[in-house]
Short mmCIF file of C-alpha atoms and ligand atoms in Angstrom, two decimals:
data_model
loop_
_atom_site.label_atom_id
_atom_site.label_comp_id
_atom_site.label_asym_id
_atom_site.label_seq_id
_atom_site.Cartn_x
_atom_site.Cartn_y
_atom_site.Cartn_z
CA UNK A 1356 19.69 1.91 14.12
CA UNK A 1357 15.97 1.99 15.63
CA UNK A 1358 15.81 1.74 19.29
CA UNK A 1359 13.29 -0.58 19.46
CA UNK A 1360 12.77 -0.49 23.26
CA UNK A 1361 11.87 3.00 23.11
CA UNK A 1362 9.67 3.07 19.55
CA UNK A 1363 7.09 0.11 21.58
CA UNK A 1364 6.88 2.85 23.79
CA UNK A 1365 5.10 5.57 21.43
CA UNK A 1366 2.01 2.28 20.56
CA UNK A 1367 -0.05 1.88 23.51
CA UNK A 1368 -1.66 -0.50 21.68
CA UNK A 1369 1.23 -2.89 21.81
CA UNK A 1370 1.45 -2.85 25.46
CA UNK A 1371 -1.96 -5.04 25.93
CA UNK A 1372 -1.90 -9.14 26.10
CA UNK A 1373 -3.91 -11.67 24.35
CA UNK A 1374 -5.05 -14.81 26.29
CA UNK A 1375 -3.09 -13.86 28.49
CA UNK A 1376 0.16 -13.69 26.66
CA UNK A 1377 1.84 -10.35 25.41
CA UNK A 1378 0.42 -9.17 22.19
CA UNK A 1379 3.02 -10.09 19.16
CA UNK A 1380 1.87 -8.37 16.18
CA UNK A 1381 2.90 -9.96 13.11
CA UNK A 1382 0.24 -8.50 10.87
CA UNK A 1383 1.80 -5.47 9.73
CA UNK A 1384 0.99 -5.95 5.68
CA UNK A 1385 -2.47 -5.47 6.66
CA UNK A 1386 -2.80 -2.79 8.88
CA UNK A 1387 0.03 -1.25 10.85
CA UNK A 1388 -0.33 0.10 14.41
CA UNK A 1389 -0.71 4.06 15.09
CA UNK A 1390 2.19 5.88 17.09
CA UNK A 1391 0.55 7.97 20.19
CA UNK A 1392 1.49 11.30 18.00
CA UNK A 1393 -0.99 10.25 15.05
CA UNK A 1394 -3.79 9.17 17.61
CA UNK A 1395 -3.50 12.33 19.22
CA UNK A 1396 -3.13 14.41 16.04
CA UNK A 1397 -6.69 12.68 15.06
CA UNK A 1398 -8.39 13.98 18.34
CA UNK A 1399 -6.79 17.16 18.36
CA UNK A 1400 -8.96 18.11 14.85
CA UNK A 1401 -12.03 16.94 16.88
CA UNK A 1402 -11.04 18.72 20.17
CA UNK A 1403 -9.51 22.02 18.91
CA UNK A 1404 -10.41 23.07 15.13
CA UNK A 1405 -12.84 20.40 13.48
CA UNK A 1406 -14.54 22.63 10.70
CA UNK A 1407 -15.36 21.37 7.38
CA UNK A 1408 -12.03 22.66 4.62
CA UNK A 1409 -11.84 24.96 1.83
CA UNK A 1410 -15.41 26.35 2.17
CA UNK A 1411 -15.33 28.27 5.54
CA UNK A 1412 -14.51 31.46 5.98
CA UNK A 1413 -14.46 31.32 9.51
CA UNK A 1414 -11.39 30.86 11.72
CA UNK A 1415 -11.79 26.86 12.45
CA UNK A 1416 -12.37 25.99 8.96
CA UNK A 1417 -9.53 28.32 7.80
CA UNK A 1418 -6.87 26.67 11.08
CA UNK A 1419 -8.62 23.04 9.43
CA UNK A 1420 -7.98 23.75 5.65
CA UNK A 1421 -4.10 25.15 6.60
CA UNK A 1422 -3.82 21.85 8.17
CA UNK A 1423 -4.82 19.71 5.58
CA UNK A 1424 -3.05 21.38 3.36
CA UNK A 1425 0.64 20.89 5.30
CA UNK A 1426 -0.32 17.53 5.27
CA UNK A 1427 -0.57 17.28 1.32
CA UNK A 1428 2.75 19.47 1.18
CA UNK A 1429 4.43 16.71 3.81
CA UNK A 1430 3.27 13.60 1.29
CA UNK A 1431 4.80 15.48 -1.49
CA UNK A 1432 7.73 15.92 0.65
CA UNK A 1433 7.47 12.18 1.30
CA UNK A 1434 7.31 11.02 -1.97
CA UNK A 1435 9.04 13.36 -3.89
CA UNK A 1436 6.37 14.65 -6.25
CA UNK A 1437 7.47 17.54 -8.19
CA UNK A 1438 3.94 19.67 -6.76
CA UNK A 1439 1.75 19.45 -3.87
CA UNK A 1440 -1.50 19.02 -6.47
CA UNK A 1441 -0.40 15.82 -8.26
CA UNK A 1442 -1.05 14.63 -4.52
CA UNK A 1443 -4.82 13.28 -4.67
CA UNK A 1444 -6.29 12.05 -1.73
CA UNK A 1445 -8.39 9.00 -1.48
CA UNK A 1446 -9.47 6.23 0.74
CA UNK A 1447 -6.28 4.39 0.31
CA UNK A 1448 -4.85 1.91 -2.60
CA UNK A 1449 -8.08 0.37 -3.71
CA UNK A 1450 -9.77 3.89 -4.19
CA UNK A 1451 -6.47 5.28 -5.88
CA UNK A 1452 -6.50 2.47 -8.49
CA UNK A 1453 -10.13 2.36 -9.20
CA UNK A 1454 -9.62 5.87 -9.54
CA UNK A 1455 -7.16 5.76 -12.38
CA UNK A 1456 -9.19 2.87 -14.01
CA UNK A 1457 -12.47 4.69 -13.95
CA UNK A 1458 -10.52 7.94 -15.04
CA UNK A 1459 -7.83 6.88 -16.84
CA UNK A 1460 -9.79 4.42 -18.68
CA UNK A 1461 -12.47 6.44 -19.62
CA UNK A 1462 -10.42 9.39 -20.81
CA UNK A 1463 -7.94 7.07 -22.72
CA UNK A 1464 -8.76 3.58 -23.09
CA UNK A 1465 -11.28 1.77 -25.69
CA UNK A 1466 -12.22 -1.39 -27.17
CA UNK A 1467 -8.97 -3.65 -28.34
CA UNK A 1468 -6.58 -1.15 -26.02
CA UNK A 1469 -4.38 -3.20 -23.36
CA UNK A 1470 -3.23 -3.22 -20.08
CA UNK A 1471 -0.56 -5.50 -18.10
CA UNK A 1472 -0.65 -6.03 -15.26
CA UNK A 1473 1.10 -9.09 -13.13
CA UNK A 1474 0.80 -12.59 -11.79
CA UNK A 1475 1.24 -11.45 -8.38
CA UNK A 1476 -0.90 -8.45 -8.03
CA UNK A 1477 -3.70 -7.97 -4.83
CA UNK A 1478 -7.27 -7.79 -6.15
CA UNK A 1479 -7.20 -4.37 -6.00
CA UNK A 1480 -4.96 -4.36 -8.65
CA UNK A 1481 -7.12 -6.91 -10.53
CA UNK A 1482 -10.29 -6.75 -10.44
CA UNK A 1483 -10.43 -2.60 -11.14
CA UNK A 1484 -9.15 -3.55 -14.80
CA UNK A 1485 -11.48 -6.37 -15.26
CA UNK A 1486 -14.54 -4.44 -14.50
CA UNK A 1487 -13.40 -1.39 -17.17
CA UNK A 1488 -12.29 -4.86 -19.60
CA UNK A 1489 -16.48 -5.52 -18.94
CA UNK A 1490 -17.38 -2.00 -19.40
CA UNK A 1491 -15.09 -1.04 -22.36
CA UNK A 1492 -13.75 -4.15 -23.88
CA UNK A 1493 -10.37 -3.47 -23.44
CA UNK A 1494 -7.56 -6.52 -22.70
CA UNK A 1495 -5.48 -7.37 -20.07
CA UNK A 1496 -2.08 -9.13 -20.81
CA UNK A 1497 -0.67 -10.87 -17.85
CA UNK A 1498 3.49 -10.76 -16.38
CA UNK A 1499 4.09 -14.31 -15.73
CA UNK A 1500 6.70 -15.36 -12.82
CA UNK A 1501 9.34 -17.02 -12.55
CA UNK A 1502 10.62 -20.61 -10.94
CA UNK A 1503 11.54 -18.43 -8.16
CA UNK A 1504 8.21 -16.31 -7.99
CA UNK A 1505 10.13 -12.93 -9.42
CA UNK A 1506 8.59 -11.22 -12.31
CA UNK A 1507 9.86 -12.91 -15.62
CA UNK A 1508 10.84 -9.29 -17.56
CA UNK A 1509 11.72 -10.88 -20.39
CA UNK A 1510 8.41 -11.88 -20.67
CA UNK A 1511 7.30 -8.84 -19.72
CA UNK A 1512 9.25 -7.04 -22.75
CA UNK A 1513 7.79 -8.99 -25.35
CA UNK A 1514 4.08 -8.31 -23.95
CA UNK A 1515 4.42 -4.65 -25.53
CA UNK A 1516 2.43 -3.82 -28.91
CA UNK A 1517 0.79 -1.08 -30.91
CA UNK A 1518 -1.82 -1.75 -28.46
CA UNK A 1519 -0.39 -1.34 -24.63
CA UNK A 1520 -1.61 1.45 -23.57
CA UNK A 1521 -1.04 1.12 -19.46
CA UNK A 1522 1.03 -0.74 -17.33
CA UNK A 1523 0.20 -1.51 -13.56
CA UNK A 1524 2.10 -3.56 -11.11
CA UNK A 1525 2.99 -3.89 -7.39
CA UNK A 1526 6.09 -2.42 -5.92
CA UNK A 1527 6.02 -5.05 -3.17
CA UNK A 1528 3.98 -8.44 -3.21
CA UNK A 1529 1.87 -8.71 -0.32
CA UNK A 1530 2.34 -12.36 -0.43
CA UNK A 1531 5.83 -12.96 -1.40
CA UNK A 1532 7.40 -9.88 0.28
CA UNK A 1533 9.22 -10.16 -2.89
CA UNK A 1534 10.30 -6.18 -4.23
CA UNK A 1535 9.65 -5.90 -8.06
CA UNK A 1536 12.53 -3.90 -10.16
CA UNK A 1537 9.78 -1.21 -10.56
CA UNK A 1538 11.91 0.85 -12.37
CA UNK A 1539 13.06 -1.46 -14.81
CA UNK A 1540 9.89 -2.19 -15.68
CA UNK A 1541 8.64 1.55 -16.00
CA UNK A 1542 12.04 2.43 -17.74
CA UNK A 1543 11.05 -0.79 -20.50
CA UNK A 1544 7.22 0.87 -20.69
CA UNK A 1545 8.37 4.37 -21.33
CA UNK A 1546 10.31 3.41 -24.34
CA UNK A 1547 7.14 1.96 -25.72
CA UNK A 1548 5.42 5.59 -24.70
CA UNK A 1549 3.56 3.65 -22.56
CA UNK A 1550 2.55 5.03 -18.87
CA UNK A 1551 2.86 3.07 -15.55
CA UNK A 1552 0.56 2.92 -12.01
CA UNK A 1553 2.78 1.52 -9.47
CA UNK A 1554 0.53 -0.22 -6.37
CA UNK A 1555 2.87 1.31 -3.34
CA UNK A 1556 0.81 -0.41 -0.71
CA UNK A 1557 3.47 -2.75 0.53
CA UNK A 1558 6.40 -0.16 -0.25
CA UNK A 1559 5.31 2.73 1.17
CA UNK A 1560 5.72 2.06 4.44
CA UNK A 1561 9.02 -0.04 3.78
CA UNK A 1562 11.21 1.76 1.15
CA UNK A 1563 12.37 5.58 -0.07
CA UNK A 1564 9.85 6.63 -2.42
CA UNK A 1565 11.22 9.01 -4.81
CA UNK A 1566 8.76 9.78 -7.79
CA UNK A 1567 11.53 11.89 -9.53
CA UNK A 1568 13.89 8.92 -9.64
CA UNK A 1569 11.02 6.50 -10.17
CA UNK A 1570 9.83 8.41 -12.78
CA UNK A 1571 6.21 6.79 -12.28
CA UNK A 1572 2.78 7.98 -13.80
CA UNK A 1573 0.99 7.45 -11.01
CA UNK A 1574 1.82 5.94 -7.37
CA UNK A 1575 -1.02 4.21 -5.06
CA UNK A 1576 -0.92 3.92 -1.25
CA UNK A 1577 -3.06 3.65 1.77
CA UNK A 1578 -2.20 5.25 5.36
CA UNK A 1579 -3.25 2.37 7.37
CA UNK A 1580 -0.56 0.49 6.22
CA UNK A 1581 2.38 3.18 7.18
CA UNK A 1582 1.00 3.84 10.73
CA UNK A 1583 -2.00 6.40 9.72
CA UNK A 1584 -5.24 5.54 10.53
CA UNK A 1585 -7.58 3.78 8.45
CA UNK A 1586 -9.71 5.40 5.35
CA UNK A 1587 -6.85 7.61 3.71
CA UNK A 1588 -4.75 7.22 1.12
CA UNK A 1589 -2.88 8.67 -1.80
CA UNK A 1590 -3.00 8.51 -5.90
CA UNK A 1591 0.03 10.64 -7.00
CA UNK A 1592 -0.27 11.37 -10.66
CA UNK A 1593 1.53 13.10 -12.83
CA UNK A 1594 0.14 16.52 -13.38
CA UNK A 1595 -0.25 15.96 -17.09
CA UNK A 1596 -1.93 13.13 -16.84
CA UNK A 1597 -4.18 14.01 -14.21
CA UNK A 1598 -4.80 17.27 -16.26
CA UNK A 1599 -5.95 15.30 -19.23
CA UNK A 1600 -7.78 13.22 -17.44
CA UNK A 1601 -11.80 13.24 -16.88
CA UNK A 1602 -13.25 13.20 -13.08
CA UNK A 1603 -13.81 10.25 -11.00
CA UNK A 1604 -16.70 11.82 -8.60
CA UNK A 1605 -18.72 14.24 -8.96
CA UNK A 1606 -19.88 16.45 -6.34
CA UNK A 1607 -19.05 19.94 -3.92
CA UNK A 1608 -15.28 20.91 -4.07
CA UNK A 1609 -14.69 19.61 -7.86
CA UNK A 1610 -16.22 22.12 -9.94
CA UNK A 1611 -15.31 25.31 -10.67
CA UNK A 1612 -19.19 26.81 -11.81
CA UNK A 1613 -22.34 24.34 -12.06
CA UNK A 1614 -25.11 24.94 -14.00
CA UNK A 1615 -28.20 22.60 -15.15
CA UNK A 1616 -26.51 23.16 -18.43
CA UNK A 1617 -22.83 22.95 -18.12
CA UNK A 1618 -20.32 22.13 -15.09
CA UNK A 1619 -16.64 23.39 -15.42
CA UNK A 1620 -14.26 21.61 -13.29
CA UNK A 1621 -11.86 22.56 -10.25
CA UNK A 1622 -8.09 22.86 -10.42
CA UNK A 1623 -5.85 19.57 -9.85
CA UNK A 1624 -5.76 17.86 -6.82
CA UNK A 1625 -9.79 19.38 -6.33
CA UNK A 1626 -11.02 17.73 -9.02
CA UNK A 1627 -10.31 14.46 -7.97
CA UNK A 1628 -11.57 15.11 -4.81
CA UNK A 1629 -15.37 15.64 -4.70
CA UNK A 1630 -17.13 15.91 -1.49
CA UNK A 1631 -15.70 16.66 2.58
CA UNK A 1632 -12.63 15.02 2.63
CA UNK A 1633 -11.74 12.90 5.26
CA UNK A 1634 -9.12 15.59 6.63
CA UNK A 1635 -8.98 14.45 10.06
CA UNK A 1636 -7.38 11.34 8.51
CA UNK A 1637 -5.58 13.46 6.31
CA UNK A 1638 -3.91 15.91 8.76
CA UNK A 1639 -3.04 12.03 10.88
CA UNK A 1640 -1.62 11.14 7.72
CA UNK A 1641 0.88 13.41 7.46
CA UNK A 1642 1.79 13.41 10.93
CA UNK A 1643 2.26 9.51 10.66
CA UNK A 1644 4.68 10.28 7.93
CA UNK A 1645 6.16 12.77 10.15
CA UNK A 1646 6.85 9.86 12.61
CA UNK A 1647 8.20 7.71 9.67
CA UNK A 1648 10.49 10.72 8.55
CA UNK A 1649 11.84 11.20 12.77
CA UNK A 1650 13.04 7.59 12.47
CA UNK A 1651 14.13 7.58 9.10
CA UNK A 1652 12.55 5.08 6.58
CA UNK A 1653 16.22 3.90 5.64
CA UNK A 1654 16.31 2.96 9.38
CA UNK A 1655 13.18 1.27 9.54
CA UNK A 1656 13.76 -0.98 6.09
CA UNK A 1657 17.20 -1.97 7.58
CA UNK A 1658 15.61 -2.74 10.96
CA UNK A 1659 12.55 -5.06 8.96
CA UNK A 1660 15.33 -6.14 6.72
CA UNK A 1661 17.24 -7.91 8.93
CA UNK A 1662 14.06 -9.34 10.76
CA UNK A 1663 12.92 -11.17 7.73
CA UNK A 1664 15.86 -12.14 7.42
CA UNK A 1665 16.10 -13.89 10.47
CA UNK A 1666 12.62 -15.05 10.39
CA UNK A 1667 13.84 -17.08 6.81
CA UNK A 1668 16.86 -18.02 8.74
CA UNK A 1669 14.80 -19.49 12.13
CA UNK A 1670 11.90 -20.29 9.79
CA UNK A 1671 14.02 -22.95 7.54
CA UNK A 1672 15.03 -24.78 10.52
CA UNK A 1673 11.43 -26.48 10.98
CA UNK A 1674 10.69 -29.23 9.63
CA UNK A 1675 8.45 -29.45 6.20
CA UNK A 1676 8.36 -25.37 6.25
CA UNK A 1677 8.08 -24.12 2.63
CA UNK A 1678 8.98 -20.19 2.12
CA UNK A 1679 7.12 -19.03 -0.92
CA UNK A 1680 9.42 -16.28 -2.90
CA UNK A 1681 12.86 -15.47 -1.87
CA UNK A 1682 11.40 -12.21 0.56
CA UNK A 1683 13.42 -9.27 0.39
CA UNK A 1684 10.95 -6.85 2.55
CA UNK A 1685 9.36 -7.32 5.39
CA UNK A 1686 6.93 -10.19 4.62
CA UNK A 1687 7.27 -13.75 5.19
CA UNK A 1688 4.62 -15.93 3.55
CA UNK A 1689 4.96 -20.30 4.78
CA UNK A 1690 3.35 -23.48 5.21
CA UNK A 1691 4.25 -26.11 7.35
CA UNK A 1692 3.79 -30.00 6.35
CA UNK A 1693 0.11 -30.13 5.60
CA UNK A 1694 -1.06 -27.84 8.27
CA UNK A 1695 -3.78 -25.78 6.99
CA UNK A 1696 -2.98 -22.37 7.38
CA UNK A 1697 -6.18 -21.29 9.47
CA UNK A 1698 -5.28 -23.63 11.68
CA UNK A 1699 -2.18 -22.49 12.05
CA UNK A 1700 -3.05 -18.99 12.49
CA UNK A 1701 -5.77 -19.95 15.00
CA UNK A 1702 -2.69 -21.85 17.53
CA UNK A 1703 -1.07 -19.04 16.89
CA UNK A 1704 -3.71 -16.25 17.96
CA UNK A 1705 -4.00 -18.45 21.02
CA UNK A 1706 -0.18 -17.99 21.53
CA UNK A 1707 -0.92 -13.89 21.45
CA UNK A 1708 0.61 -13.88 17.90
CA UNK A 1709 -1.39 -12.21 15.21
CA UNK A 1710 -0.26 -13.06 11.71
CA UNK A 1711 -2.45 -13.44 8.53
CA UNK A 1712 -3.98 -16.31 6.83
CA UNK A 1713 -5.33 -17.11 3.49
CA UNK A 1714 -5.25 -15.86 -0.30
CA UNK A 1715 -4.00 -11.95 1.16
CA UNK A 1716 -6.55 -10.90 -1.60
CA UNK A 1717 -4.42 -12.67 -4.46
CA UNK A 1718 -5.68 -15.57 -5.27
CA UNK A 1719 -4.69 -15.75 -9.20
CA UNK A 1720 -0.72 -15.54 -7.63
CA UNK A 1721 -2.54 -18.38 -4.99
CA UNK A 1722 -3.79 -20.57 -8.13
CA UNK A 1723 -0.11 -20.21 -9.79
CA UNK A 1724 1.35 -21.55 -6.73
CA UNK A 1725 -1.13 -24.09 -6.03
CA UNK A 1726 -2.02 -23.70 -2.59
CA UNK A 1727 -5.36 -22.29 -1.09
CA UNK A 1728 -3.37 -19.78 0.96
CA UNK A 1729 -0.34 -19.67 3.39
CA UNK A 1730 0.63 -17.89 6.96
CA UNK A 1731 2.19 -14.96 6.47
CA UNK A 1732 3.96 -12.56 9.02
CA UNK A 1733 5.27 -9.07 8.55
CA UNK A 1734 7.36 -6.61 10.13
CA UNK A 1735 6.96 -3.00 11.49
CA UNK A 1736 9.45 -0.56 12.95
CA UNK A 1737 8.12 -1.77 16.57
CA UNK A 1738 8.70 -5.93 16.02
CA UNK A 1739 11.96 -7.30 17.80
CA UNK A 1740 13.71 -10.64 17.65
CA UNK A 1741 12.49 -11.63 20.16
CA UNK A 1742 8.83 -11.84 18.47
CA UNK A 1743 10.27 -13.67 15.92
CA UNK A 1744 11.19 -16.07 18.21
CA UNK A 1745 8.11 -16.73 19.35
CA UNK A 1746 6.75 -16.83 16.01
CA UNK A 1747 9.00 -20.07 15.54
CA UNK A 1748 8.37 -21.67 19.08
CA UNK A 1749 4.72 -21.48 18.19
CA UNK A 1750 5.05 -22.92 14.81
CA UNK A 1751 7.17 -25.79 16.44
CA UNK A 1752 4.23 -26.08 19.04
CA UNK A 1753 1.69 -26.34 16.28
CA UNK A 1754 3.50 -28.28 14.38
CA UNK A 1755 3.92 -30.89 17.31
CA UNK A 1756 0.32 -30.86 18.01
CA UNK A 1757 -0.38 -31.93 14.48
CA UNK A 1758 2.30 -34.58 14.31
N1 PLP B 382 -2.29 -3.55 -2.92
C1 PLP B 382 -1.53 -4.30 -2.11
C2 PLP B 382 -0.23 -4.85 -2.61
C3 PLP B 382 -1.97 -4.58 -0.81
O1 PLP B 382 -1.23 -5.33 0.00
C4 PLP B 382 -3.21 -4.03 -0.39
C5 PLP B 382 -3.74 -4.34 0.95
O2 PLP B 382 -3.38 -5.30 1.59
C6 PLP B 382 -3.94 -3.25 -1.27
C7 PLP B 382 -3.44 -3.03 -2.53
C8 PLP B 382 -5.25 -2.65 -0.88
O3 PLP B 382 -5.07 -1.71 0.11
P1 PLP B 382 -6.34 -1.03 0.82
O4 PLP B 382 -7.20 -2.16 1.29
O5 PLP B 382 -5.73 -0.25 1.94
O6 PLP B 382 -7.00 -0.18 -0.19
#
């Protein structure tokens, strides 16, 4: 059980009110708030060893690099990667999957190859494989949903030829809150020899991430969205993958010699990982996971669990409310009557109630569905009941307002 009380505590940035009216931060799918430990683990790097990693001999930059490094060995830890150096770091999700298309692709993919990916993926799951489709000519076969807005693996199955060469889908929809069977569907790819990039942005922060048990090719997620701070994020990949694969950047830290004639290139996770990394982030990083692991993830998915739960429950009692997807996570995505959902955000924000409106960066899922976009709220360790009441008084008062 998560004391609640005492975790609202630990996020200053919680205490503050809006118009007035205490802050209730429903927004979690986008950006979670930082714990005072990860804030302070940030300014520490600046007030007591920033030096730029791996190239210093001197003291700070050694005290910097040891740092970073713990932090790698604590998302391996977190994830359960087999070795610290399948453990890339990046600027979060998008970076991670452009990464693997830009990489991945070149190395493997060519003209007539194809790649799945789903109905209900976030652009950064998209529009990465369109881009190499333009550059390479490659194809991309679509999972269709359901009636109720699950992946249809049946469908799925029967997308497989002598062709598929990559499979990419969302662990959690950022829409739906809906979890896919992720490893159903990378069990059903690896009988066709066929490799899978699981998009952890909305599971990371939500559900036990084990890559030996998921048995995935390569895992995307950005710290922002498990209390780090913005502008880090991961791309596990398998190591023989990302052996085999070429470089993304080029640049200092990637190479092993350069010459005008020939570069050689650095040892796995380096070469994915041209330039100064952002290693105050990182070092934050693995502290925020540190604050995830001192609660206990199980602890925190029962916790958002049984708020979503709830918010369905409360949610279903208002009039003309339609839930999209049967959410399982910790993300509720509505409409009420014909209430555009901008407007309902905006009575909402006036309320001191921060959710999110519009497309959530999927609007192919938003097309299926037929709507423009749709209110969606979402959970964190911090959020009580007693937020999602408000949630629903404000919807009611909205909903009044427009009756
Ligand atoms: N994938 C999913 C499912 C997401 O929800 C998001 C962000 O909302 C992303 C990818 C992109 O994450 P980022 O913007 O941190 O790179």
């Amino acid at each position: 059980m998560l004391n609640t009380e005492e975790i609202r505590k630990e996020f200053p940035i919680l205490e503050q009110k809006v118009y007035g009216k205490p802050l209730v931060y429903l927004d979690n799918a986008a950006t979670t708030q930082k714990p005072q430990s990860v804030i302070d683990a940030q300014n520490e790097v600046y007030t007591t060893f920033n030096a730029n990693v791996h190239r210093g001999i001197h003291h700070l930059s050694q005290v910097a690099t040891e740092a970073m490094e713990q932090a790698r060995h604590t998302v391996r830890e977190f994830i359960g990667a087999a070795h610290s150096h399948e453990v890339v770091f990046t600027r979060g999700t998008t970076e991670s999957i452009n990464l693997v298309a830009s990489s991945f692709g070149g190395t493997f993919l060519k003209s007539g190859d194809e790649v799945i990916i789903s109905a209900m993926e976030h652009h950064s799951n998209i529009v990465p494989w369109q881009m190499l489709r333009d550059r390479t000519g490659i194809t991309l076969r679509i999972i269709p949903l359901t009636a109720e807005c699950t992946l249809d693996i049946d469908a799925y199955k029967k997308l497989f030829n002598e062709r598929t060469r990559l499979v990419c889908v969302t662990h959690v929809s950022n829409v739906l809150g809906v979890t896919n069977p992720v490893k159903e569907i990378i069990g059903i790819a690896h009988s066709h020899n066929v490799p899978v990039l699981i998009d952890g942005a909305q599971s990371t922060p939500h559900i036990k991430i084990d890559m030996q048990e998921l048995d995935a090719d390569f895992f995307a997620f950005s710290g922002h969205k498990v209390y780090a701070p913005t502008g880090i994020g991961v791309l596990y990949g398998k190591e023989k993958w990302l052996n085999a694969m070429q470089p993304y950047h080029g640049g200092g830290e990637m190479i092993k010699s350069v010459s005008f004639e020939k570069t050689t290139y650095n040892t796995l996770p380096y070469k994915f990982e041209a330039g100064t990394p952002d290693y105050a982030g990182i070092i934050a990083l693995g502290k925020a996971l540190e604050w995830v692991k001192s609660k206990g993830i199980e602890n925190i998915a029962a916790h958002e669990h049984m708020l979503t739960q709830y918010a369905v429950e409360q949610l279903q009692k208002i009039e003309g409310m339609r839930i999209f997807g049967k959410p399982d996570g910790a993300a509720v995505s509505f409409l009420v009557g014909n209430i555009h959902p901008a407007d309902m955000g905006t009575i909402l924000d006036h309320l001191g109630i921060a959710v999110r409106t519009g497309h959530h960066c999927a609007q192919p899922l938003m097309g299926i569905l037929g709507i423009p976009g749709t209110v969606r709220a979402s959970f964190a360790a911090y959020n009580t009941k007693e937020e999602v009441d408000a949630l629903v008084k404000g919807i009611e008062r909205a909903s009044r307002m427009f009756a």
